[in-house]
Amino acid sequence: MTPTATDAPTPSVPLPEGVRLGETHGVPALLVTTPAATAELLLDGAQLISWIPTGEQDLLWLSPDSAFGEREAVRGGIPLIGPWFGPGRDLAMEVKHGWLRNVRWELVVAEREGDEVVITLATPEDVKALTATARFRLGAELSVDLTITAGPRPLELEAALHTYLAVGDVRRIEIHGLEGAAFLDNTRGLVADVMPEGEPLRPTASTDRVVDSTAEVTVNDTQNSRRIVSTPRGTSKTVVWNPWDALVTEMADIPDAAWSDFVCLEPAIAKDGYVALAPGDSHRIGVTYRIER
């Protein structure tokens, strides 16, 4: 859907050149156009759904069947996951991946630094259990940082940047940087396993691995003739996910034929890599992406 300014809210803070508050997919969004990149950032969930550095294809995949709007979980882009991951460490949470992606965030500041734009969003004031800020640096590279601060009670925090990377064909990619790392295989009931030494991950079936790694990861996207480099910080795990052809049929918001168009590569703190926060304490996870040819 082409972004428009129809019925867009008035920005709460001044916006620099190259940033405007408009609408995309019928919901409010910050729309960025600079010599370095274009981007679309939803206020709902503080969810970046597009980042296109000049001369490149979009880093991010967005499902054409995704729902949009308050309390909807948008399928694609970079959903912000927390304060728990999946069903939680004890597998007891009915709502998967927490509620950060299901509330409308507030614009705190938007600044221009050369050809880069830096935007900070925060959870609304009526959220009391915790506070969170999300900072996006949008330029020739993309950096995303999520900071979560515990409220009046201790918090055993899980969080992730659930990035959907657009690829030409997931069956033809190679994921470098996770070799030899231990992982939990969620396609086999979280069975413990180890990635092969000296060999990149080449997905061949439904993949859902919580990898014990904080290393830089490179996705070699051969069909698009590009490499996507993911440099995490403040993390304990790297999650790799794709539903493949059978499981995708159970997902109403992904076309059955679209499963090969993306891979999720997620910097995370999850499972035994959670972070224990005392009241008022904070933790930040982040990632920087760049595209290489």
PDB file of C-alpha atoms in Angstrom:
ATOM      1  CA  MET A   1       0.000   0.000   0.000  1.00  0.00           C
ATOM      2  CA  THR A   2       1.320   3.429  -0.898  1.00  0.00           C
ATOM      3  CA  PRO A   3       1.940   5.588   2.196  1.00  0.00           C
ATOM      4  CA  THR A   4      -0.341   8.604   2.491  1.00  0.00           C
ATOM      5  CA  ALA A   5      -0.786  11.404   4.967  1.00  0.00           C
ATOM      6  CA  THR A   6      -4.569  10.990   5.117  1.00  0.00           C
ATOM      7  CA  ASP A   7      -5.922  11.329   8.643  1.00  0.00           C
ATOM      8  CA  ALA A   8      -2.403  11.051  10.053  1.00  0.00           C
ATOM      9  CA  PRO A   9      -1.939  12.260  13.633  1.00  0.00           C
ATOM     10  CA  THR A  10      -0.046  15.428  14.423  1.00  0.00           C
ATOM     11  CA  PRO A  11       3.540  14.701  15.500  1.00  0.00           C
ATOM     12  CA  SER A  12       4.118  15.225  19.230  1.00  0.00           C
ATOM     13  CA  VAL A  13       7.689  16.443  18.691  1.00  0.00           C
ATOM     14  CA  PRO A  14       9.381  18.364  15.858  1.00  0.00           C
ATOM     15  CA  LEU A  15      10.390  16.214  12.890  1.00  0.00           C
ATOM     16  CA  PRO A  16      13.598  16.796  10.920  1.00  0.00           C
ATOM     17  CA  GLU A  17      13.868  17.032   7.161  1.00  0.00           C
ATOM     18  CA  GLY A  18      13.254  13.631   5.608  1.00  0.00           C
ATOM     19  CA  VAL A  19      10.843  12.396   8.280  1.00  0.00           C
ATOM     20  CA  ARG A  20       7.077  12.790   8.280  1.00  0.00           C
ATOM     21  CA  LEU A  21       4.200  11.300  10.224  1.00  0.00           C
ATOM     22  CA  GLY A  22       1.736   9.714   7.861  1.00  0.00           C
ATOM     23  CA  GLU A  23       0.005   6.414   7.273  1.00  0.00           C
ATOM     24  CA  THR A  24       0.906   3.122   5.692  1.00  0.00           C
ATOM     25  CA  HIS A  25      -1.335   0.063   5.517  1.00  0.00           C
ATOM     26  CA  GLY A  26      -4.016   2.241   7.149  1.00  0.00           C
ATOM     27  CA  VAL A  27      -2.105   2.852  10.391  1.00  0.00           C
ATOM     28  CA  PRO A  28       0.107   5.687  11.696  1.00  0.00           C
ATOM     29  CA  ALA A  29       3.760   5.467  10.722  1.00  0.00           C
ATOM     30  CA  LEU A  30       6.919   7.509  10.580  1.00  0.00           C
ATOM     31  CA  LEU A  31       8.032   7.667   6.957  1.00  0.00           C
ATOM     32  CA  VAL A  32      11.701   8.323   6.268  1.00  0.00           C
ATOM     33  CA  THR A  33      13.257   9.470   3.004  1.00  0.00           C
ATOM     34  CA  THR A  34      16.905  10.588   2.962  1.00  0.00           C
ATOM     35  CA  PRO A  35      19.775  10.286   0.478  1.00  0.00           C
ATOM     36  CA  ALA A  36      20.921   7.213   2.445  1.00  0.00           C
ATOM     37  CA  ALA A  37      17.705   5.200   2.783  1.00  0.00           C
ATOM     38  CA  THR A  38      13.942   5.015   2.983  1.00  0.00           C
ATOM     39  CA  ALA A  39      12.079   3.412   5.884  1.00  0.00           C
ATOM     40  CA  GLU A  40       8.620   2.840   7.360  1.00  0.00           C
ATOM     41  CA  LEU A  41       8.256   2.641  11.152  1.00  0.00           C
ATOM     42  CA  LEU A  42       4.864   1.821  12.676  1.00  0.00           C
ATOM     43  CA  LEU A  43       3.824   3.408  15.969  1.00  0.00           C
ATOM     44  CA  ASP A  44       1.948   0.178  16.699  1.00  0.00           C
ATOM     45  CA  GLY A  45       4.545  -2.044  18.340  1.00  0.00           C
ATOM     46  CA  ALA A  46       7.361   0.383  17.393  1.00  0.00           C
ATOM     47  CA  GLN A  47       7.731  -1.972  14.450  1.00  0.00           C
ATOM     48  CA  LEU A  48      10.024  -1.206  11.539  1.00  0.00           C
ATOM     49  CA  ILE A  49       8.505  -2.791   8.431  1.00  0.00           C
ATOM     50  CA  SER A  50      10.818  -1.455   5.724  1.00  0.00           C
ATOM     51  CA  TRP A  51      14.425  -0.268   5.418  1.00  0.00           C
ATOM     52  CA  ILE A  52      15.821   0.203   1.950  1.00  0.00           C
ATOM     53  CA  PRO A  53      19.342   1.634   1.727  1.00  0.00           C
ATOM     54  CA  THR A  54      19.878   3.573  -1.490  1.00  0.00           C
ATOM     55  CA  GLY A  55      20.556   1.282  -4.438  1.00  0.00           C
ATOM     56  CA  GLU A  56      19.460  -1.864  -2.586  1.00  0.00           C
ATOM     57  CA  GLN A  57      16.389  -4.038  -2.126  1.00  0.00           C
ATOM     58  CA  ASP A  58      14.499  -3.987   1.168  1.00  0.00           C
ATOM     59  CA  LEU A  59      16.303  -5.720   4.010  1.00  0.00           C
ATOM     60  CA  LEU A  60      12.966  -6.708   5.540  1.00  0.00           C
ATOM     61  CA  TRP A  61      10.178  -9.049   4.478  1.00  0.00           C
ATOM     62  CA  LEU A  62       6.552  -8.115   5.154  1.00  0.00           C
ATOM     63  CA  SER A  63       3.701 -10.545   4.625  1.00  0.00           C
ATOM     64  CA  PRO A  64       1.098  -9.325   2.111  1.00  0.00           C
ATOM     65  CA  ASP A  65      -1.532 -11.024   4.298  1.00  0.00           C
ATOM     66  CA  SER A  66      -0.523  -9.372   7.582  1.00  0.00           C
ATOM     67  CA  ALA A  67      -3.077  -7.684   9.812  1.00  0.00           C
ATOM     68  CA  PHE A  68      -2.473  -4.082  10.915  1.00  0.00           C
ATOM     69  CA  GLY A  69      -3.849  -1.920  13.715  1.00  0.00           C
ATOM     70  CA  GLU A  70      -3.749  -1.583  17.472  1.00  0.00           C
ATOM     71  CA  ARG A  71      -3.156  -4.880  19.290  1.00  0.00           C
ATOM     72  CA  GLU A  72      -2.474  -6.715  16.036  1.00  0.00           C
ATOM     73  CA  ALA A  73       0.755  -8.665  15.627  1.00  0.00           C
ATOM     74  CA  VAL A  74       2.162  -7.484  12.299  1.00  0.00           C
ATOM     75  CA  ARG A  75       3.780 -10.346  10.397  1.00  0.00           C
ATOM     76  CA  GLY A  76       7.123  -9.141   9.116  1.00  0.00           C
ATOM     77  CA  GLY A  77       9.655  -6.371   9.572  1.00  0.00           C
ATOM     78  CA  ILE A  78      11.191  -6.317  13.068  1.00  0.00           C
ATOM     79  CA  PRO A  79       8.632  -7.155  15.788  1.00  0.00           C
ATOM     80  CA  LEU A  80       9.857  -6.189  19.269  1.00  0.00           C
ATOM     81  CA  ILE A  81       9.452  -9.253  21.482  1.00  0.00           C
ATOM     82  CA  GLY A  82       9.089  -9.033  25.267  1.00  0.00           C
ATOM     83  CA  PRO A  83       8.844  -9.250  28.203  1.00  0.00           C
ATOM     84  CA  TRP A  84       8.762 -12.965  27.425  1.00  0.00           C
ATOM     85  CA  PHE A  85       9.775 -15.035  24.380  1.00  0.00           C
ATOM     86  CA  GLY A  86       7.454 -17.597  22.798  1.00  0.00           C
ATOM     87  CA  PRO A  87       5.317 -19.116  25.570  1.00  0.00           C
ATOM     88  CA  GLY A  88       7.784 -17.968  28.249  1.00  0.00           C
ATOM     89  CA  ARG A  89      10.524 -19.911  29.991  1.00  0.00           C
ATOM     90  CA  ASP A  90       7.995 -22.106  31.808  1.00  0.00           C
ATOM     91  CA  LEU A  91       5.895 -22.548  28.611  1.00  0.00           C
ATOM     92  CA  ALA A  92       2.837 -21.150  30.437  1.00  0.00           C
ATOM     93  CA  MET A  93       2.052 -17.940  28.534  1.00  0.00           C
ATOM     94  CA  GLU A  94      -0.995 -18.159  26.243  1.00  0.00           C
ATOM     95  CA  VAL A  95      -0.033 -15.023  24.281  1.00  0.00           C
ATOM     96  CA  LYS A  96       3.200 -15.751  22.451  1.00  0.00           C
ATOM     97  CA  HIS A  97       6.114 -13.317  22.510  1.00  0.00           C
ATOM     98  CA  GLY A  98       4.738 -10.870  25.085  1.00  0.00           C
ATOM     99  CA  TRP A  99       2.823  -7.634  24.589  1.00  0.00           C
ATOM    100  CA  LEU A 100       5.390  -5.015  23.503  1.00  0.00           C
ATOM    101  CA  ARG A 101       4.367  -5.546  19.865  1.00  0.00           C
ATOM    102  CA  ASN A 102       0.668  -5.133  20.713  1.00  0.00           C
ATOM    103  CA  VAL A 103       0.632  -1.581  22.132  1.00  0.00           C
ATOM    104  CA  ARG A 104       0.912   1.787  20.382  1.00  0.00           C
ATOM    105  CA  TRP A 105       4.225   3.458  21.227  1.00  0.00           C
ATOM    106  CA  GLU A 106       4.826   7.182  21.583  1.00  0.00           C
ATOM    107  CA  LEU A 107       7.309   9.309  19.657  1.00  0.00           C
ATOM    108  CA  VAL A 108       9.981  10.735  21.970  1.00  0.00           C
ATOM    109  CA  VAL A 109      12.484  12.311  19.587  1.00  0.00           C
ATOM    110  CA  ALA A 110      13.449  12.348  15.920  1.00  0.00           C
ATOM    111  CA  GLU A 111      16.778  13.815  14.836  1.00  0.00           C
ATOM    112  CA  ARG A 112      18.817  14.144  11.674  1.00  0.00           C
ATOM    113  CA  GLU A 113      22.545  13.404  11.801  1.00  0.00           C
ATOM    114  CA  GLY A 114      23.910  13.960   8.298  1.00  0.00           C
ATOM    115  CA  ASP A 115      22.141  11.481   6.032  1.00  0.00           C
ATOM    116  CA  GLU A 116      21.067   9.383   9.024  1.00  0.00           C
ATOM    117  CA  VAL A 117      17.825   9.685  10.980  1.00  0.00           C
ATOM    118  CA  VAL A 118      17.622   8.674  14.644  1.00  0.00           C
ATOM    119  CA  ILE A 119      14.137   8.000  16.041  1.00  0.00           C
ATOM    120  CA  THR A 120      13.265   7.028  19.618  1.00  0.00           C
ATOM    121  CA  LEU A 121       9.868   5.633  20.632  1.00  0.00           C
ATOM    122  CA  ALA A 122       8.650   4.719  24.138  1.00  0.00           C
ATOM    123  CA  THR A 123       5.896   2.639  25.653  1.00  0.00           C
ATOM    124  CA  PRO A 124       2.851   4.719  26.659  1.00  0.00           C
ATOM    125  CA  GLU A 125       2.675   6.286  30.111  1.00  0.00           C
ATOM    126  CA  ASP A 126      -0.255   4.097  31.210  1.00  0.00           C
ATOM    127  CA  VAL A 127       1.964   0.993  31.021  1.00  0.00           C
ATOM    128  CA  LYS A 128       3.170   0.432  34.596  1.00  0.00           C
ATOM    129  CA  ALA A 129       4.648  -3.079  34.698  1.00  0.00           C
ATOM    130  CA  LEU A 130       7.769  -1.876  32.863  1.00  0.00           C
ATOM    131  CA  THR A 131       8.967   0.866  30.568  1.00  0.00           C
ATOM    132  CA  ALA A 132      10.726   0.432  27.255  1.00  0.00           C
ATOM    133  CA  THR A 133      12.355   2.578  24.605  1.00  0.00           C
ATOM    134  CA  ALA A 134      13.224   1.632  21.049  1.00  0.00           C
ATOM    135  CA  ARG A 135      15.892   3.585  19.175  1.00  0.00           C
ATOM    136  CA  PHE A 136      16.296   3.306  15.404  1.00  0.00           C
ATOM    137  CA  ARG A 137      19.291   4.671  13.509  1.00  0.00           C
ATOM    138  CA  LEU A 138      18.362   4.682   9.835  1.00  0.00           C
ATOM    139  CA  GLY A 139      20.998   5.332   7.222  1.00  0.00           C
ATOM    140  CA  ALA A 140      23.360   3.344   5.028  1.00  0.00           C
ATOM    141  CA  GLU A 141      23.314   0.865   7.933  1.00  0.00           C
ATOM    142  CA  LEU A 142      20.415   0.038  10.258  1.00  0.00           C
ATOM    143  CA  SER A 143      20.743  -0.090  14.037  1.00  0.00           C
ATOM    144  CA  VAL A 144      17.924  -1.018  16.425  1.00  0.00           C
ATOM    145  CA  ASP A 145      18.214  -0.890  20.223  1.00  0.00           C
ATOM    146  CA  LEU A 146      15.497  -1.980  22.666  1.00  0.00           C
ATOM    147  CA  THR A 147      15.904  -0.964  26.318  1.00  0.00           C
ATOM    148  CA  ILE A 148      13.565  -2.410  28.932  1.00  0.00           C
ATOM    149  CA  THR A 149      13.368  -1.133  32.509  1.00  0.00           C
ATOM    150  CA  ALA A 150      11.656  -3.145  35.235  1.00  0.00           C
ATOM    151  CA  GLY A 151       8.776  -1.492  37.074  1.00  0.00           C
ATOM    152  CA  PRO A 152       8.055  -1.859  40.799  1.00  0.00           C
ATOM    153  CA  ARG A 153       8.576  -5.634  40.756  1.00  0.00           C
ATOM    154  CA  PRO A 154      11.561  -7.801  39.776  1.00  0.00           C
ATOM    155  CA  LEU A 155      11.451  -8.978  36.174  1.00  0.00           C
ATOM    156  CA  GLU A 156      12.892 -12.141  34.639  1.00  0.00           C
ATOM    157  CA  LEU A 157      13.223 -10.621  31.195  1.00  0.00           C
ATOM    158  CA  GLU A 158      13.129 -12.351  27.858  1.00  0.00           C
ATOM    159  CA  ALA A 159      13.260 -10.206  24.722  1.00  0.00           C
ATOM    160  CA  ALA A 160      14.140 -10.420  21.037  1.00  0.00           C
ATOM    161  CA  LEU A 161      14.321  -8.481  17.812  1.00  0.00           C
ATOM    162  CA  HIS A 162      12.287 -10.872  15.662  1.00  0.00           C
ATOM    163  CA  THR A 163      13.750  -9.756  12.329  1.00  0.00           C
ATOM    164  CA  TYR A 164      12.243 -11.099   9.089  1.00  0.00           C
ATOM    165  CA  LEU A 165      15.060 -10.869   6.539  1.00  0.00           C
ATOM    166  CA  ALA A 166      13.987 -10.852   2.891  1.00  0.00           C
ATOM    167  CA  VAL A 167      15.878 -13.480   0.879  1.00  0.00           C
ATOM    168  CA  GLY A 168      15.599 -14.730  -2.671  1.00  0.00           C
ATOM    169  CA  ASP A 169      15.001 -18.328  -1.600  1.00  0.00           C
ATOM    170  CA  VAL A 170      15.562 -19.661   1.926  1.00  0.00           C
ATOM    171  CA  ARG A 171      16.521 -23.026   0.416  1.00  0.00           C
ATOM    172  CA  ARG A 172      19.567 -21.380  -1.203  1.00  0.00           C
ATOM    173  CA  ILE A 173      20.949 -19.318   1.677  1.00  0.00           C
ATOM    174  CA  GLU A 174      23.912 -19.988   3.934  1.00  0.00           C
ATOM    175  CA  ILE A 175      24.063 -18.684   7.512  1.00  0.00           C
ATOM    176  CA  HIS A 176      27.635 -18.167   8.712  1.00  0.00           C
ATOM    177  CA  GLY A 177      28.778 -17.461  12.281  1.00  0.00           C
ATOM    178  CA  LEU A 178      26.904 -20.081  14.300  1.00  0.00           C
ATOM    179  CA  GLU A 179      29.200 -23.022  13.577  1.00  0.00           C
ATOM    180  CA  GLY A 180      29.814 -25.302  16.566  1.00  0.00           C
ATOM    181  CA  ALA A 181      27.322 -23.520  18.851  1.00  0.00           C
ATOM    182  CA  ALA A 182      24.928 -25.398  21.125  1.00  0.00           C
ATOM    183  CA  PHE A 183      21.216 -24.917  20.426  1.00  0.00           C
ATOM    184  CA  LEU A 184      17.723 -25.963  21.439  1.00  0.00           C
ATOM    185  CA  ASP A 185      15.701 -27.396  18.555  1.00  0.00           C
ATOM    186  CA  ASN A 186      12.092 -26.264  18.880  1.00  0.00           C
ATOM    187  CA  THR A 187      11.040 -28.518  15.993  1.00  0.00           C
ATOM    188  CA  ARG A 188      11.932 -31.450  18.279  1.00  0.00           C
ATOM    189  CA  GLY A 189      10.510 -30.249  21.586  1.00  0.00           C
ATOM    190  CA  LEU A 190      13.548 -28.112  22.528  1.00  0.00           C
ATOM    191  CA  VAL A 191      15.972 -31.024  22.297  1.00  0.00           C
ATOM    192  CA  ALA A 192      19.577 -29.943  22.918  1.00  0.00           C
ATOM    193  CA  ASP A 193      21.924 -30.245  19.947  1.00  0.00           C
ATOM    194  CA  VAL A 194      25.099 -28.708  18.501  1.00  0.00           C
ATOM    195  CA  MET A 195      25.615 -26.940  15.174  1.00  0.00           C
ATOM    196  CA  PRO A 196      28.181 -28.661  12.929  1.00  0.00           C
ATOM    197  CA  GLU A 197      31.740 -27.358  13.131  1.00  0.00           C
ATOM    198  CA  GLY A 198      33.172 -25.591  10.087  1.00  0.00           C
ATOM    199  CA  GLU A 199      29.918 -25.686   8.141  1.00  0.00           C
ATOM    200  CA  PRO A 200      27.324 -22.929   7.637  1.00  0.00           C
ATOM    201  CA  LEU A 201      23.667 -23.538   8.361  1.00  0.00           C
ATOM    202  CA  ARG A 202      21.773 -24.340   5.162  1.00  0.00           C
ATOM    203  CA  PRO A 203      18.071 -24.710   6.036  1.00  0.00           C
ATOM    204  CA  THR A 204      16.454 -27.750   4.421  1.00  0.00           C
ATOM    205  CA  ALA A 205      13.245 -28.082   6.460  1.00  0.00           C
ATOM    206  CA  SER A 206      11.220 -26.326   9.142  1.00  0.00           C
ATOM    207  CA  THR A 207      13.793 -24.551  11.308  1.00  0.00           C
ATOM    208  CA  ASP A 208      13.351 -23.181  14.835  1.00  0.00           C
ATOM    209  CA  ARG A 209      16.665 -23.059  16.695  1.00  0.00           C
ATOM    210  CA  VAL A 210      17.537 -21.114  19.850  1.00  0.00           C
ATOM    211  CA  VAL A 211      21.308 -20.941  19.406  1.00  0.00           C
ATOM    212  CA  ASP A 212      23.698 -20.243  22.272  1.00  0.00           C
ATOM    213  CA  SER A 213      25.619 -17.569  20.383  1.00  0.00           C
ATOM    214  CA  THR A 214      26.198 -13.812  20.473  1.00  0.00           C
ATOM    215  CA  ALA A 215      28.457 -13.809  17.416  1.00  0.00           C
ATOM    216  CA  GLU A 216      28.138 -11.702  14.294  1.00  0.00           C
ATOM    217  CA  VAL A 217      26.141 -13.624  11.701  1.00  0.00           C
ATOM    218  CA  THR A 218      26.223 -13.330   7.917  1.00  0.00           C
ATOM    219  CA  VAL A 219      23.403 -14.537   5.679  1.00  0.00           C
ATOM    220  CA  ASN A 220      24.719 -15.326   2.209  1.00  0.00           C
ATOM    221  CA  ASP A 221      21.669 -14.691  -0.011  1.00  0.00           C
ATOM    222  CA  THR A 222      22.925 -16.173  -3.265  1.00  0.00           C
ATOM    223  CA  GLN A 223      19.772 -15.571  -5.289  1.00  0.00           C
ATOM    224  CA  ASN A 224      19.846 -11.836  -4.527  1.00  0.00           C
ATOM    225  CA  SER A 225      23.652 -11.696  -4.821  1.00  0.00           C
ATOM    226  CA  ARG A 226      24.044 -10.048  -1.433  1.00  0.00           C
ATOM    227  CA  ARG A 227      25.248 -10.726   2.082  1.00  0.00           C
ATOM    228  CA  ILE A 228      23.335  -9.524   5.144  1.00  0.00           C
ATOM    229  CA  VAL A 229      25.542  -8.972   8.179  1.00  0.00           C
ATOM    230  CA  SER A 230      23.897  -8.953  11.629  1.00  0.00           C
ATOM    231  CA  THR A 231      25.965  -7.654  14.559  1.00  0.00           C
ATOM    232  CA  PRO A 232      24.146  -8.132  17.894  1.00  0.00           C
ATOM    233  CA  ARG A 233      24.793  -6.569  21.311  1.00  0.00           C
ATOM    234  CA  GLY A 234      23.423  -7.212  24.785  1.00  0.00           C
ATOM    235  CA  THR A 235      22.174 -10.644  23.758  1.00  0.00           C
ATOM    236  CA  SER A 236      22.613 -14.253  24.875  1.00  0.00           C
ATOM    237  CA  LYS A 237      21.011 -16.179  22.000  1.00  0.00           C
ATOM    238  CA  THR A 238      20.435 -16.102  18.259  1.00  0.00           C
ATOM    239  CA  VAL A 239      17.149 -17.565  17.028  1.00  0.00           C
ATOM    240  CA  VAL A 240      16.796 -18.914  13.477  1.00  0.00           C
ATOM    241  CA  TRP A 241      13.269 -19.608  12.220  1.00  0.00           C
ATOM    242  CA  ASN A 242      11.370 -20.515   9.072  1.00  0.00           C
ATOM    243  CA  PRO A 243       8.134 -22.563   9.032  1.00  0.00           C
ATOM    244  CA  TRP A 244       8.777 -24.265   5.651  1.00  0.00           C
ATOM    245  CA  ASP A 245       6.024 -25.552   3.391  1.00  0.00           C
ATOM    246  CA  ALA A 246       3.984 -27.663   5.845  1.00  0.00           C
ATOM    247  CA  LEU A 247       3.756 -25.404   8.910  1.00  0.00           C
ATOM    248  CA  VAL A 248       3.065 -22.286   6.840  1.00  0.00           C
ATOM    249  CA  THR A 249      -0.353 -23.684   5.951  1.00  0.00           C
ATOM    250  CA  GLU A 250      -1.328 -23.221   9.623  1.00  0.00           C
ATOM    251  CA  MET A 251      -0.518 -19.480   9.498  1.00  0.00           C
ATOM    252  CA  ALA A 252      -3.370 -17.370   8.173  1.00  0.00           C
ATOM    253  CA  ASP A 253      -1.211 -14.263   7.802  1.00  0.00           C
ATOM    254  CA  ILE A 254       1.440 -15.819   5.511  1.00  0.00           C
ATOM    255  CA  PRO A 255       0.548 -16.929   1.966  1.00  0.00           C
ATOM    256  CA  ASP A 256       1.270 -20.623   1.531  1.00  0.00           C
ATOM    257  CA  ALA A 257       3.741 -19.913  -1.270  1.00  0.00           C
ATOM    258  CA  ALA A 258       5.638 -17.158   0.589  1.00  0.00           C
ATOM    259  CA  TRP A 259       7.574 -19.225   3.150  1.00  0.00           C
ATOM    260  CA  SER A 260      10.688 -19.331   0.959  1.00  0.00           C
ATOM    261  CA  ASP A 261      10.925 -15.508   0.778  1.00  0.00           C
ATOM    262  CA  PHE A 262      12.310 -14.915   4.284  1.00  0.00           C
ATOM    263  CA  VAL A 263      14.346 -16.170   7.180  1.00  0.00           C
ATOM    264  CA  CYS A 264      14.009 -14.905  10.745  1.00  0.00           C
ATOM    265  CA  LEU A 265      17.343 -14.189  12.396  1.00  0.00           C
ATOM    266  CA  GLU A 266      16.676 -12.922  15.902  1.00  0.00           C
ATOM    267  CA  PRO A 267      19.083 -11.447  18.474  1.00  0.00           C
ATOM    268  CA  ALA A 268      17.566 -12.511  21.795  1.00  0.00           C
ATOM    269  CA  ILE A 269      17.740 -13.036  25.527  1.00  0.00           C
ATOM    270  CA  ALA A 270      15.646 -16.138  26.076  1.00  0.00           C
ATOM    271  CA  LYS A 271      15.359 -19.497  27.853  1.00  0.00           C
ATOM    272  CA  ASP A 272      18.360 -19.889  30.174  1.00  0.00           C
ATOM    273  CA  GLY A 273      19.752 -16.669  28.704  1.00  0.00           C
ATOM    274  CA  TYR A 274      17.100 -14.463  30.306  1.00  0.00           C
ATOM    275  CA  VAL A 275      18.134 -11.372  32.309  1.00  0.00           C
ATOM    276  CA  ALA A 276      17.037 -10.934  35.937  1.00  0.00           C
ATOM    277  CA  LEU A 277      16.184  -7.276  36.618  1.00  0.00           C
ATOM    278  CA  ALA A 278      15.640  -5.755  40.041  1.00  0.00           C
ATOM    279  CA  PRO A 279      12.959  -3.027  40.267  1.00  0.00           C
ATOM    280  CA  GLY A 280      14.124  -0.036  38.252  1.00  0.00           C
ATOM    281  CA  ASP A 281      17.015  -1.854  36.555  1.00  0.00           C
ATOM    282  CA  SER A 282      17.379  -1.854  32.771  1.00  0.00           C
ATOM    283  CA  HIS A 283      18.751  -4.054  30.025  1.00  0.00           C
ATOM    284  CA  ARG A 284      19.356  -3.206  26.371  1.00  0.00           C
ATOM    285  CA  ILE A 285      19.562  -5.520  23.393  1.00  0.00           C
ATOM    286  CA  GLY A 286      20.460  -4.273  19.968  1.00  0.00           C
ATOM    287  CA  VAL A 287      21.620  -5.133  16.461  1.00  0.00           C
ATOM    288  CA  THR A 288      23.218  -3.431  13.499  1.00  0.00           C
ATOM    289  CA  TYR A 289      22.550  -4.619   9.944  1.00  0.00           C
ATOM    290  CA  ARG A 290      24.497  -3.886   6.822  1.00  0.00           C
ATOM    291  CA  ILE A 291      24.193  -5.195   3.279  1.00  0.00           C
ATOM    292  CA  GLU A 292      27.300  -6.219   1.349  1.00  0.00           C
ATOM    293  CA  ARG A 293      27.696  -7.065  -2.322  1.00  0.00           C
TER     294      ARG A 293
END
